[in-house]
Amino acid sequence: MRVLLVEDERTLARTIARGLQAEGMLTDVAHDGLVGLERALDGDYDVVVLDIMLPGRNGYDVCRSMRAAEAWAPVLMLTAKDGEYDEVDAFDLGADDYLTKPFSFPVLVARLRALVRRGGIARPTVLRAGDLALDPATREVSRGDEQIDLTAREFAVLHHLMRHRGMVVSKLDLLQAVWDLHHEGSENVVEVYVGYLRRKVDVPFGRQSIQTVRGSGYRLVGDGR
Ligand code: CA
């Protein structure tokens, strides 16, 4: 079993690597995201352990790039306890499991074994509404054959709408899902971003897939012609 460990805290990396070797796992270590990604794409690893806060490219970026390059080795993310990122983010970006630091070593070993046992990792489901498609792993959005470039915030708004396709999503729901619970701004910011999105995913294609539900919010529909 071959493990790639991408962790910039050298002492921690050394300790983990030694432990894994002792468990009979061949372990390579990379100390930054650039080298980590290179190794992940080149090497034939059974599992990748990826810290999130890394120099070069962060863990999310590495994971996303791996999936975009069709590298499907299972990924276990290491997250800081009170990090700004959460489990949902890690899974959305194609990670298969995560552990919060500090973690117990036997738990890490058990999780890695379980990931490898699970075998081939299925490509995360692409969300679709009519001919509009959103790939949570690669962050690609397209309508028909046309790729659509979205900013991170626009992507997050569309992702939320697509996850709740056909349902009414209130502006407050979007505000809480995409900004945060303590966002000082008003729901106007949601209207602004929905406007941006419509100009990218609907207007150029003559569609109206993001519908306004008066007094309630928005609803994403499949066809929307
Ligand atoms: Ca780190």
PDB file of C-alpha atoms and ligand atoms in Angstrom:
ATOM      1  CA  MET A   1       0.000   0.000   0.000  1.00  0.00           C
ATOM      2  CA  ARG A   2       1.505   3.310  -1.097  1.00  0.00           C
ATOM      3  CA  VAL A   3       0.684   6.535   0.670  1.00  0.00           C
ATOM      4  CA  LEU A   4       1.442  10.097  -0.361  1.00  0.00           C
ATOM      5  CA  LEU A   5       1.539  12.451   2.597  1.00  0.00           C
ATOM      6  CA  VAL A   6       1.403  16.181   1.834  1.00  0.00           C
ATOM      7  CA  GLU A   7       2.089  18.063   5.050  1.00  0.00           C
ATOM      8  CA  ASP A   8       4.208  21.178   5.546  1.00  0.00           C
ATOM      9  CA  GLU A   9       4.804  20.779   9.281  1.00  0.00           C
ATOM     10  CA  ARG A  10       7.985  18.787   8.974  1.00  0.00           C
ATOM     11  CA  THR A  11       8.057  17.280  12.437  1.00  0.00           C
ATOM     12  CA  LEU A  12       4.480  16.132  12.138  1.00  0.00           C
ATOM     13  CA  ALA A  13       5.113  14.822   8.625  1.00  0.00           C
ATOM     14  CA  ARG A  14       8.116  12.841   9.809  1.00  0.00           C
ATOM     15  CA  THR A  15       6.203  11.377  12.740  1.00  0.00           C
ATOM     16  CA  ILE A  16       3.251  10.341  10.594  1.00  0.00           C
ATOM     17  CA  ALA A  17       5.488   8.931   7.851  1.00  0.00           C
ATOM     18  CA  ARG A  18       7.449   6.853  10.348  1.00  0.00           C
ATOM     19  CA  GLY A  19       4.282   5.536  11.876  1.00  0.00           C
ATOM     20  CA  LEU A  20       2.829   4.594   8.507  1.00  0.00           C
ATOM     21  CA  GLN A  21       6.047   2.878   7.473  1.00  0.00           C
ATOM     22  CA  ALA A  22       5.898   0.887  10.689  1.00  0.00           C
ATOM     23  CA  GLU A  23       2.396  -0.203   9.648  1.00  0.00           C
ATOM     24  CA  GLY A  24       3.872  -1.494   6.406  1.00  0.00           C
ATOM     25  CA  MET A  25       2.715   1.412   4.236  1.00  0.00           C
ATOM     26  CA  LEU A  26       5.255   2.813   1.805  1.00  0.00           C
ATOM     27  CA  THR A  27       5.054   6.520   2.424  1.00  0.00           C
ATOM     28  CA  ASP A  28       6.295   9.446   0.343  1.00  0.00           C
ATOM     29  CA  VAL A  29       6.226  12.916   1.812  1.00  0.00           C
ATOM     30  CA  ALA A  30       5.801  16.287   0.094  1.00  0.00           C
ATOM     31  CA  HIS A  31       6.083  19.518   2.055  1.00  0.00           C
ATOM     32  CA  ASP A  32       4.166  21.846  -0.204  1.00  0.00           C
ATOM     33  CA  GLY A  33       1.174  21.779  -2.483  1.00  0.00           C
ATOM     34  CA  LEU A  34       3.070  22.101  -5.755  1.00  0.00           C
ATOM     35  CA  VAL A  35       5.291  19.104  -5.175  1.00  0.00           C
ATOM     36  CA  GLY A  36       2.362  17.278  -3.621  1.00  0.00           C
ATOM     37  CA  LEU A  37       0.244  17.704  -6.723  1.00  0.00           C
ATOM     38  CA  GLU A  38       3.090  16.695  -9.010  1.00  0.00           C
ATOM     39  CA  ARG A  39       3.623  13.498  -7.034  1.00  0.00           C
ATOM     40  CA  ALA A  40      -0.091  12.771  -6.813  1.00  0.00           C
ATOM     41  CA  LEU A  41      -0.384  13.001 -10.605  1.00  0.00           C
ATOM     42  CA  ASP A  42       2.774  11.024 -11.357  1.00  0.00           C
ATOM     43  CA  GLY A  43       2.873   8.442  -8.618  1.00  0.00           C
ATOM     44  CA  ASP A  44       0.785   5.379  -8.303  1.00  0.00           C
ATOM     45  CA  TYR A  45      -0.615   5.942  -4.817  1.00  0.00           C
ATOM     46  CA  ASP A  46      -3.350   3.991  -3.118  1.00  0.00           C
ATOM     47  CA  VAL A  47      -4.284   6.927  -0.941  1.00  0.00           C
ATOM     48  CA  VAL A  48      -3.289  10.571  -0.460  1.00  0.00           C
ATOM     49  CA  VAL A  49      -3.211  12.359   2.901  1.00  0.00           C
ATOM     50  CA  LEU A  50      -3.557  16.048   2.272  1.00  0.00           C
ATOM     51  CA  ASP A  51      -3.138  18.880   4.727  1.00  0.00           C
ATOM     52  CA  ILE A  52      -5.280  21.903   3.869  1.00  0.00           C
ATOM     53  CA  MET A  53      -3.081  24.849   4.773  1.00  0.00           C
ATOM     54  CA  LEU A  54      -0.003  24.322   2.614  1.00  0.00           C
ATOM     55  CA  PRO A  55       2.507  26.580   0.919  1.00  0.00           C
ATOM     56  CA  GLY A  56       2.369  26.637  -2.873  1.00  0.00           C
ATOM     57  CA  ARG A  57      -1.129  25.374  -3.379  1.00  0.00           C
ATOM     58  CA  ASN A  58      -3.544  24.583  -0.604  1.00  0.00           C
ATOM     59  CA  GLY A  59      -5.023  21.147  -0.046  1.00  0.00           C
ATOM     60  CA  TYR A  60      -8.343  22.036  -1.652  1.00  0.00           C
ATOM     61  CA  ASP A  61      -6.571  23.262  -4.733  1.00  0.00           C
ATOM     62  CA  VAL A  62      -4.447  20.114  -4.927  1.00  0.00           C
ATOM     63  CA  CYS A  63      -7.503  17.886  -4.533  1.00  0.00           C
ATOM     64  CA  ARG A  64      -9.474  19.805  -7.135  1.00  0.00           C
ATOM     65  CA  SER A  65      -6.563  19.682  -9.580  1.00  0.00           C
ATOM     66  CA  MET A  66      -6.141  15.953  -9.033  1.00  0.00           C
ATOM     67  CA  ARG A  67      -9.796  15.317  -9.837  1.00  0.00           C
ATOM     68  CA  ALA A  68      -9.677  17.650 -12.831  1.00  0.00           C
ATOM     69  CA  ALA A  69      -6.749  15.573 -14.094  1.00  0.00           C
ATOM     70  CA  GLU A  70      -8.753  12.394 -13.503  1.00  0.00           C
ATOM     71  CA  ALA A  71      -6.500  11.249 -10.662  1.00  0.00           C
ATOM     72  CA  TRP A  72      -8.881   9.299  -8.469  1.00  0.00           C
ATOM     73  CA  ALA A  73      -6.718   8.051  -5.599  1.00  0.00           C
ATOM     74  CA  PRO A  74      -8.787   8.440  -2.443  1.00  0.00           C
ATOM     75  CA  VAL A  75      -7.948  11.619  -0.518  1.00  0.00           C
ATOM     76  CA  LEU A  76      -8.072  12.080   3.223  1.00  0.00           C
ATOM     77  CA  MET A  77      -7.879  15.750   4.222  1.00  0.00           C
ATOM     78  CA  LEU A  78      -6.341  16.966   7.435  1.00  0.00           C
ATOM     79  CA  THR A  79      -8.209  19.970   8.799  1.00  0.00           C
ATOM     80  CA  ALA A  80      -7.444  22.312  11.671  1.00  0.00           C
ATOM     81  CA  LYS A  81      -9.917  22.165  14.519  1.00  0.00           C
ATOM     82  CA  ASP A  82     -11.302  25.671  14.158  1.00  0.00           C
ATOM     83  CA  GLY A  83     -10.331  26.123  10.544  1.00  0.00           C
ATOM     84  CA  GLU A  84     -12.345  28.348   8.292  1.00  0.00           C
ATOM     85  CA  TYR A  85     -13.118  25.377   6.107  1.00  0.00           C
ATOM     86  CA  ASP A  86     -15.581  22.671   6.904  1.00  0.00           C
ATOM     87  CA  GLU A  87     -16.375  19.116   6.094  1.00  0.00           C
ATOM     88  CA  VAL A  88     -18.845  20.118   3.423  1.00  0.00           C
ATOM     89  CA  ASP A  89     -16.144  21.982   1.538  1.00  0.00           C
ATOM     90  CA  ALA A  90     -13.758  19.039   1.697  1.00  0.00           C
ATOM     91  CA  PHE A  91     -16.334  16.610   0.362  1.00  0.00           C
ATOM     92  CA  ASP A  92     -17.516  19.027  -2.319  1.00  0.00           C
ATOM     93  CA  LEU A  93     -13.993  19.221  -3.636  1.00  0.00           C
ATOM     94  CA  GLY A  94     -13.712  15.517  -4.049  1.00  0.00           C
ATOM     95  CA  ALA A  95     -12.048  14.500  -0.775  1.00  0.00           C
ATOM     96  CA  ASP A  96     -13.163  11.100   0.437  1.00  0.00           C
ATOM     97  CA  ASP A  97     -12.613  11.491   4.143  1.00  0.00           C
ATOM     98  CA  TYR A  98     -11.168  13.972   6.549  1.00  0.00           C
ATOM     99  CA  LEU A  99      -9.622  14.079  10.001  1.00  0.00           C
ATOM    100  CA  THR A 100      -9.440  17.028  12.326  1.00  0.00           C
ATOM    101  CA  LYS A 101      -6.058  17.811  13.890  1.00  0.00           C
ATOM    102  CA  PRO A 102      -4.950  16.742  16.389  1.00  0.00           C
ATOM    103  CA  PHE A 103      -5.960  13.190  15.549  1.00  0.00           C
ATOM    104  CA  SER A 104      -4.983   9.860  17.011  1.00  0.00           C
ATOM    105  CA  PHE A 105      -2.574   7.860  14.907  1.00  0.00           C
ATOM    106  CA  PRO A 106      -4.477   4.544  15.081  1.00  0.00           C
ATOM    107  CA  VAL A 107      -7.562   6.370  13.796  1.00  0.00           C
ATOM    108  CA  LEU A 108      -5.589   7.692  10.820  1.00  0.00           C
ATOM    109  CA  VAL A 109      -4.318   4.202  10.010  1.00  0.00           C
ATOM    110  CA  ALA A 110      -7.805   2.713  10.288  1.00  0.00           C
ATOM    111  CA  ARG A 111      -9.286   5.402   8.042  1.00  0.00           C
ATOM    112  CA  LEU A 112      -6.569   4.950   5.419  1.00  0.00           C
ATOM    113  CA  ARG A 113      -7.069   1.198   5.384  1.00  0.00           C
ATOM    114  CA  ALA A 114     -10.818   1.683   5.047  1.00  0.00           C
ATOM    115  CA  LEU A 115     -10.376   4.097   2.142  1.00  0.00           C
ATOM    116  CA  VAL A 116      -8.101   1.713   0.296  1.00  0.00           C
ATOM    117  CA  ARG A 117     -10.415  -1.232   0.975  1.00  0.00           C
ATOM    118  CA  ARG A 118     -13.295   0.744  -0.475  1.00  0.00           C
ATOM    119  CA  GLY A 119     -11.286   0.674  -3.657  1.00  0.00           C
ATOM    120  CA  GLY A 120     -12.042   2.658  -6.772  1.00  0.00           C
ATOM    121  CA  ILE A 121     -13.414   6.025  -5.904  1.00  0.00           C
ATOM    122  CA  ALA A 122     -16.439   7.014  -7.911  1.00  0.00           C
ATOM    123  CA  ARG A 123     -16.269  10.323  -9.624  1.00  0.00           C
ATOM    124  CA  PRO A 124     -18.479  12.736  -7.663  1.00  0.00           C
ATOM    125  CA  THR A 125     -21.874  13.234  -9.152  1.00  0.00           C
ATOM    126  CA  VAL A 126     -22.225  16.013 -11.657  1.00  0.00           C
ATOM    127  CA  LEU A 127     -25.331  18.054 -10.881  1.00  0.00           C
ATOM    128  CA  ARG A 128     -27.631  18.697 -13.812  1.00  0.00           C
ATOM    129  CA  ALA A 129     -30.648  20.846 -14.530  1.00  0.00           C
ATOM    130  CA  GLY A 130     -31.666  20.424 -18.135  1.00  0.00           C
ATOM    131  CA  ASP A 131     -28.504  21.002 -20.147  1.00  0.00           C
ATOM    132  CA  LEU A 132     -26.885  23.016 -17.365  1.00  0.00           C
ATOM    133  CA  ALA A 133     -24.203  20.948 -15.619  1.00  0.00           C
ATOM    134  CA  LEU A 134     -22.072  21.641 -12.566  1.00  0.00           C
ATOM    135  CA  ASP A 135     -19.213  19.386 -11.507  1.00  0.00           C
ATOM    136  CA  PRO A 136     -18.470  19.872  -7.797  1.00  0.00           C
ATOM    137  CA  ALA A 137     -15.105  18.115  -8.120  1.00  0.00           C
ATOM    138  CA  THR A 138     -13.602  20.089 -10.961  1.00  0.00           C
ATOM    139  CA  ARG A 139     -15.742  23.194 -10.394  1.00  0.00           C
ATOM    140  CA  GLU A 140     -16.661  23.225 -14.055  1.00  0.00           C
ATOM    141  CA  VAL A 141     -19.982  24.591 -15.204  1.00  0.00           C
ATOM    142  CA  SER A 142     -21.361  24.183 -18.671  1.00  0.00           C
ATOM    143  CA  ARG A 143     -24.540  24.622 -20.652  1.00  0.00           C
ATOM    144  CA  GLY A 144     -24.676  22.116 -23.477  1.00  0.00           C
ATOM    145  CA  ASP A 145     -21.184  22.079 -24.923  1.00  0.00           C
ATOM    146  CA  GLU A 146     -20.282  25.544 -23.711  1.00  0.00           C
ATOM    147  CA  GLN A 147     -18.077  26.025 -20.667  1.00  0.00           C
ATOM    148  CA  ILE A 148     -19.119  28.870 -18.401  1.00  0.00           C
ATOM    149  CA  ASP A 149     -16.600  30.723 -16.242  1.00  0.00           C
ATOM    150  CA  LEU A 150     -17.914  31.608 -12.819  1.00  0.00           C
ATOM    151  CA  THR A 151     -16.275  33.319  -9.878  1.00  0.00           C
ATOM    152  CA  ALA A 152     -16.024  31.291  -6.676  1.00  0.00           C
ATOM    153  CA  ARG A 153     -19.023  33.116  -5.198  1.00  0.00           C
ATOM    154  CA  GLU A 154     -21.141  32.707  -8.307  1.00  0.00           C
ATOM    155  CA  PHE A 155     -20.235  29.033  -8.364  1.00  0.00           C
ATOM    156  CA  ALA A 156     -21.295  28.645  -4.734  1.00  0.00           C
ATOM    157  CA  VAL A 157     -24.663  30.318  -5.378  1.00  0.00           C
ATOM    158  CA  LEU A 158     -25.322  28.105  -8.405  1.00  0.00           C
ATOM    159  CA  HIS A 159     -24.149  25.011  -6.527  1.00  0.00           C
ATOM    160  CA  HIS A 160     -26.653  25.698  -3.766  1.00  0.00           C
ATOM    161  CA  LEU A 161     -29.483  26.304  -6.229  1.00  0.00           C
ATOM    162  CA  MET A 162     -28.641  23.142  -8.156  1.00  0.00           C
ATOM    163  CA  ARG A 163     -28.516  21.036  -5.035  1.00  0.00           C
ATOM    164  CA  HIS A 164     -32.067  22.213  -4.354  1.00  0.00           C
ATOM    165  CA  ARG A 165     -33.178  22.060  -7.949  1.00  0.00           C
ATOM    166  CA  GLY A 166     -36.934  22.510  -8.353  1.00  0.00           C
ATOM    167  CA  MET A 167     -37.315  23.807  -4.797  1.00  0.00           C
ATOM    168  CA  VAL A 168     -37.791  27.345  -3.592  1.00  0.00           C
ATOM    169  CA  VAL A 169     -34.608  28.669  -2.006  1.00  0.00           C
ATOM    170  CA  SER A 170     -34.983  31.855   0.005  1.00  0.00           C
ATOM    171  CA  LYS A 171     -32.532  34.707  -0.157  1.00  0.00           C
ATOM    172  CA  LEU A 172     -31.770  34.082   3.486  1.00  0.00           C
ATOM    173  CA  ASP A 173     -30.949  30.429   2.726  1.00  0.00           C
ATOM    174  CA  LEU A 174     -28.513  31.548   0.069  1.00  0.00           C
ATOM    175  CA  LEU A 175     -27.034  34.214   2.282  1.00  0.00           C
ATOM    176  CA  GLN A 176     -26.392  31.667   5.000  1.00  0.00           C
ATOM    177  CA  ALA A 177     -25.122  28.960   2.683  1.00  0.00           C
ATOM    178  CA  VAL A 178     -22.815  31.056   0.557  1.00  0.00           C
ATOM    179  CA  TRP A 179     -21.823  33.953   2.738  1.00  0.00           C
ATOM    180  CA  ASP A 180     -22.170  33.121   6.408  1.00  0.00           C
ATOM    181  CA  LEU A 181     -24.541  33.313   9.293  1.00  0.00           C
ATOM    182  CA  HIS A 182     -23.033  36.514  10.552  1.00  0.00           C
ATOM    183  CA  HIS A 183     -22.846  38.283   7.243  1.00  0.00           C
ATOM    184  CA  GLU A 184     -23.452  41.947   7.888  1.00  0.00           C
ATOM    185  CA  GLY A 185     -24.805  42.643   4.448  1.00  0.00           C
ATOM    186  CA  SER A 186     -28.397  42.437   3.453  1.00  0.00           C
ATOM    187  CA  GLU A 187     -30.138  40.065   1.123  1.00  0.00           C
ATOM    188  CA  ASN A 188     -29.428  42.572  -1.643  1.00  0.00           C
ATOM    189  CA  VAL A 189     -26.072  40.945  -2.165  1.00  0.00           C
ATOM    190  CA  VAL A 190     -27.904  37.740  -3.055  1.00  0.00           C
ATOM    191  CA  GLU A 191     -29.960  39.572  -5.676  1.00  0.00           C
ATOM    192  CA  VAL A 192     -26.804  41.041  -7.137  1.00  0.00           C
ATOM    193  CA  TYR A 193     -25.137  37.634  -7.453  1.00  0.00           C
ATOM    194  CA  VAL A 194     -28.226  35.980  -8.855  1.00  0.00           C
ATOM    195  CA  GLY A 195     -28.177  38.765 -11.460  1.00  0.00           C
ATOM    196  CA  TYR A 196     -24.541  37.976 -12.319  1.00  0.00           C
ATOM    197  CA  LEU A 197     -25.372  34.304 -12.608  1.00  0.00           C
ATOM    198  CA  ARG A 198     -28.336  34.869 -14.888  1.00  0.00           C
ATOM    199  CA  ARG A 199     -26.154  36.907 -17.196  1.00  0.00           C
ATOM    200  CA  LYS A 200     -23.788  33.948 -17.469  1.00  0.00           C
ATOM    201  CA  VAL A 201     -25.919  30.813 -17.379  1.00  0.00           C
ATOM    202  CA  ASP A 202     -29.260  32.001 -18.754  1.00  0.00           C
ATOM    203  CA  VAL A 203     -29.250  35.197 -20.829  1.00  0.00           C
ATOM    204  CA  PRO A 204     -26.639  34.155 -23.432  1.00  0.00           C
ATOM    205  CA  PHE A 205     -28.605  30.953 -24.018  1.00  0.00           C
ATOM    206  CA  GLY A 206     -32.071  32.511 -24.073  1.00  0.00           C
ATOM    207  CA  ARG A 207     -33.049  30.641 -20.891  1.00  0.00           C
ATOM    208  CA  GLN A 208     -34.754  31.517 -17.645  1.00  0.00           C
ATOM    209  CA  SER A 209     -33.661  28.623 -15.467  1.00  0.00           C
ATOM    210  CA  ILE A 210     -33.207  30.764 -12.341  1.00  0.00           C
ATOM    211  CA  GLN A 211     -36.753  31.853 -11.617  1.00  0.00           C
ATOM    212  CA  THR A 212     -37.801  34.477  -9.110  1.00  0.00           C
ATOM    213  CA  VAL A 213     -40.506  33.283  -6.756  1.00  0.00           C
ATOM    214  CA  ARG A 214     -42.064  36.529  -5.670  1.00  0.00           C
ATOM    215  CA  GLY A 215     -41.787  37.149  -1.964  1.00  0.00           C
ATOM    216  CA  SER A 216     -40.013  33.837  -1.382  1.00  0.00           C
ATOM    217  CA  GLY A 217     -36.762  33.589  -3.269  1.00  0.00           C
ATOM    218  CA  TYR A 218     -35.571  31.610  -6.264  1.00  0.00           C
ATOM    219  CA  ARG A 219     -36.140  28.306  -7.922  1.00  0.00           C
ATOM    220  CA  LEU A 220     -33.828  26.626 -10.402  1.00  0.00           C
ATOM    221  CA  VAL A 221     -35.691  24.672 -13.048  1.00  0.00           C
ATOM    222  CA  GLY A 222     -34.391  22.202 -15.573  1.00  0.00           C
ATOM    223  CA  ASP A 223     -35.591  23.601 -18.804  1.00  0.00           C
ATOM    224  CA  GLY A 224     -36.307  27.285 -18.323  1.00  0.00           C
ATOM    225  CA  ARG A 225     -36.772  28.205 -21.941  1.00  0.00           C
TER     226      ARG A 225
HETATM  227 CA    CA B   1      -0.219  23.016   7.187  1.00  0.00          CA
END
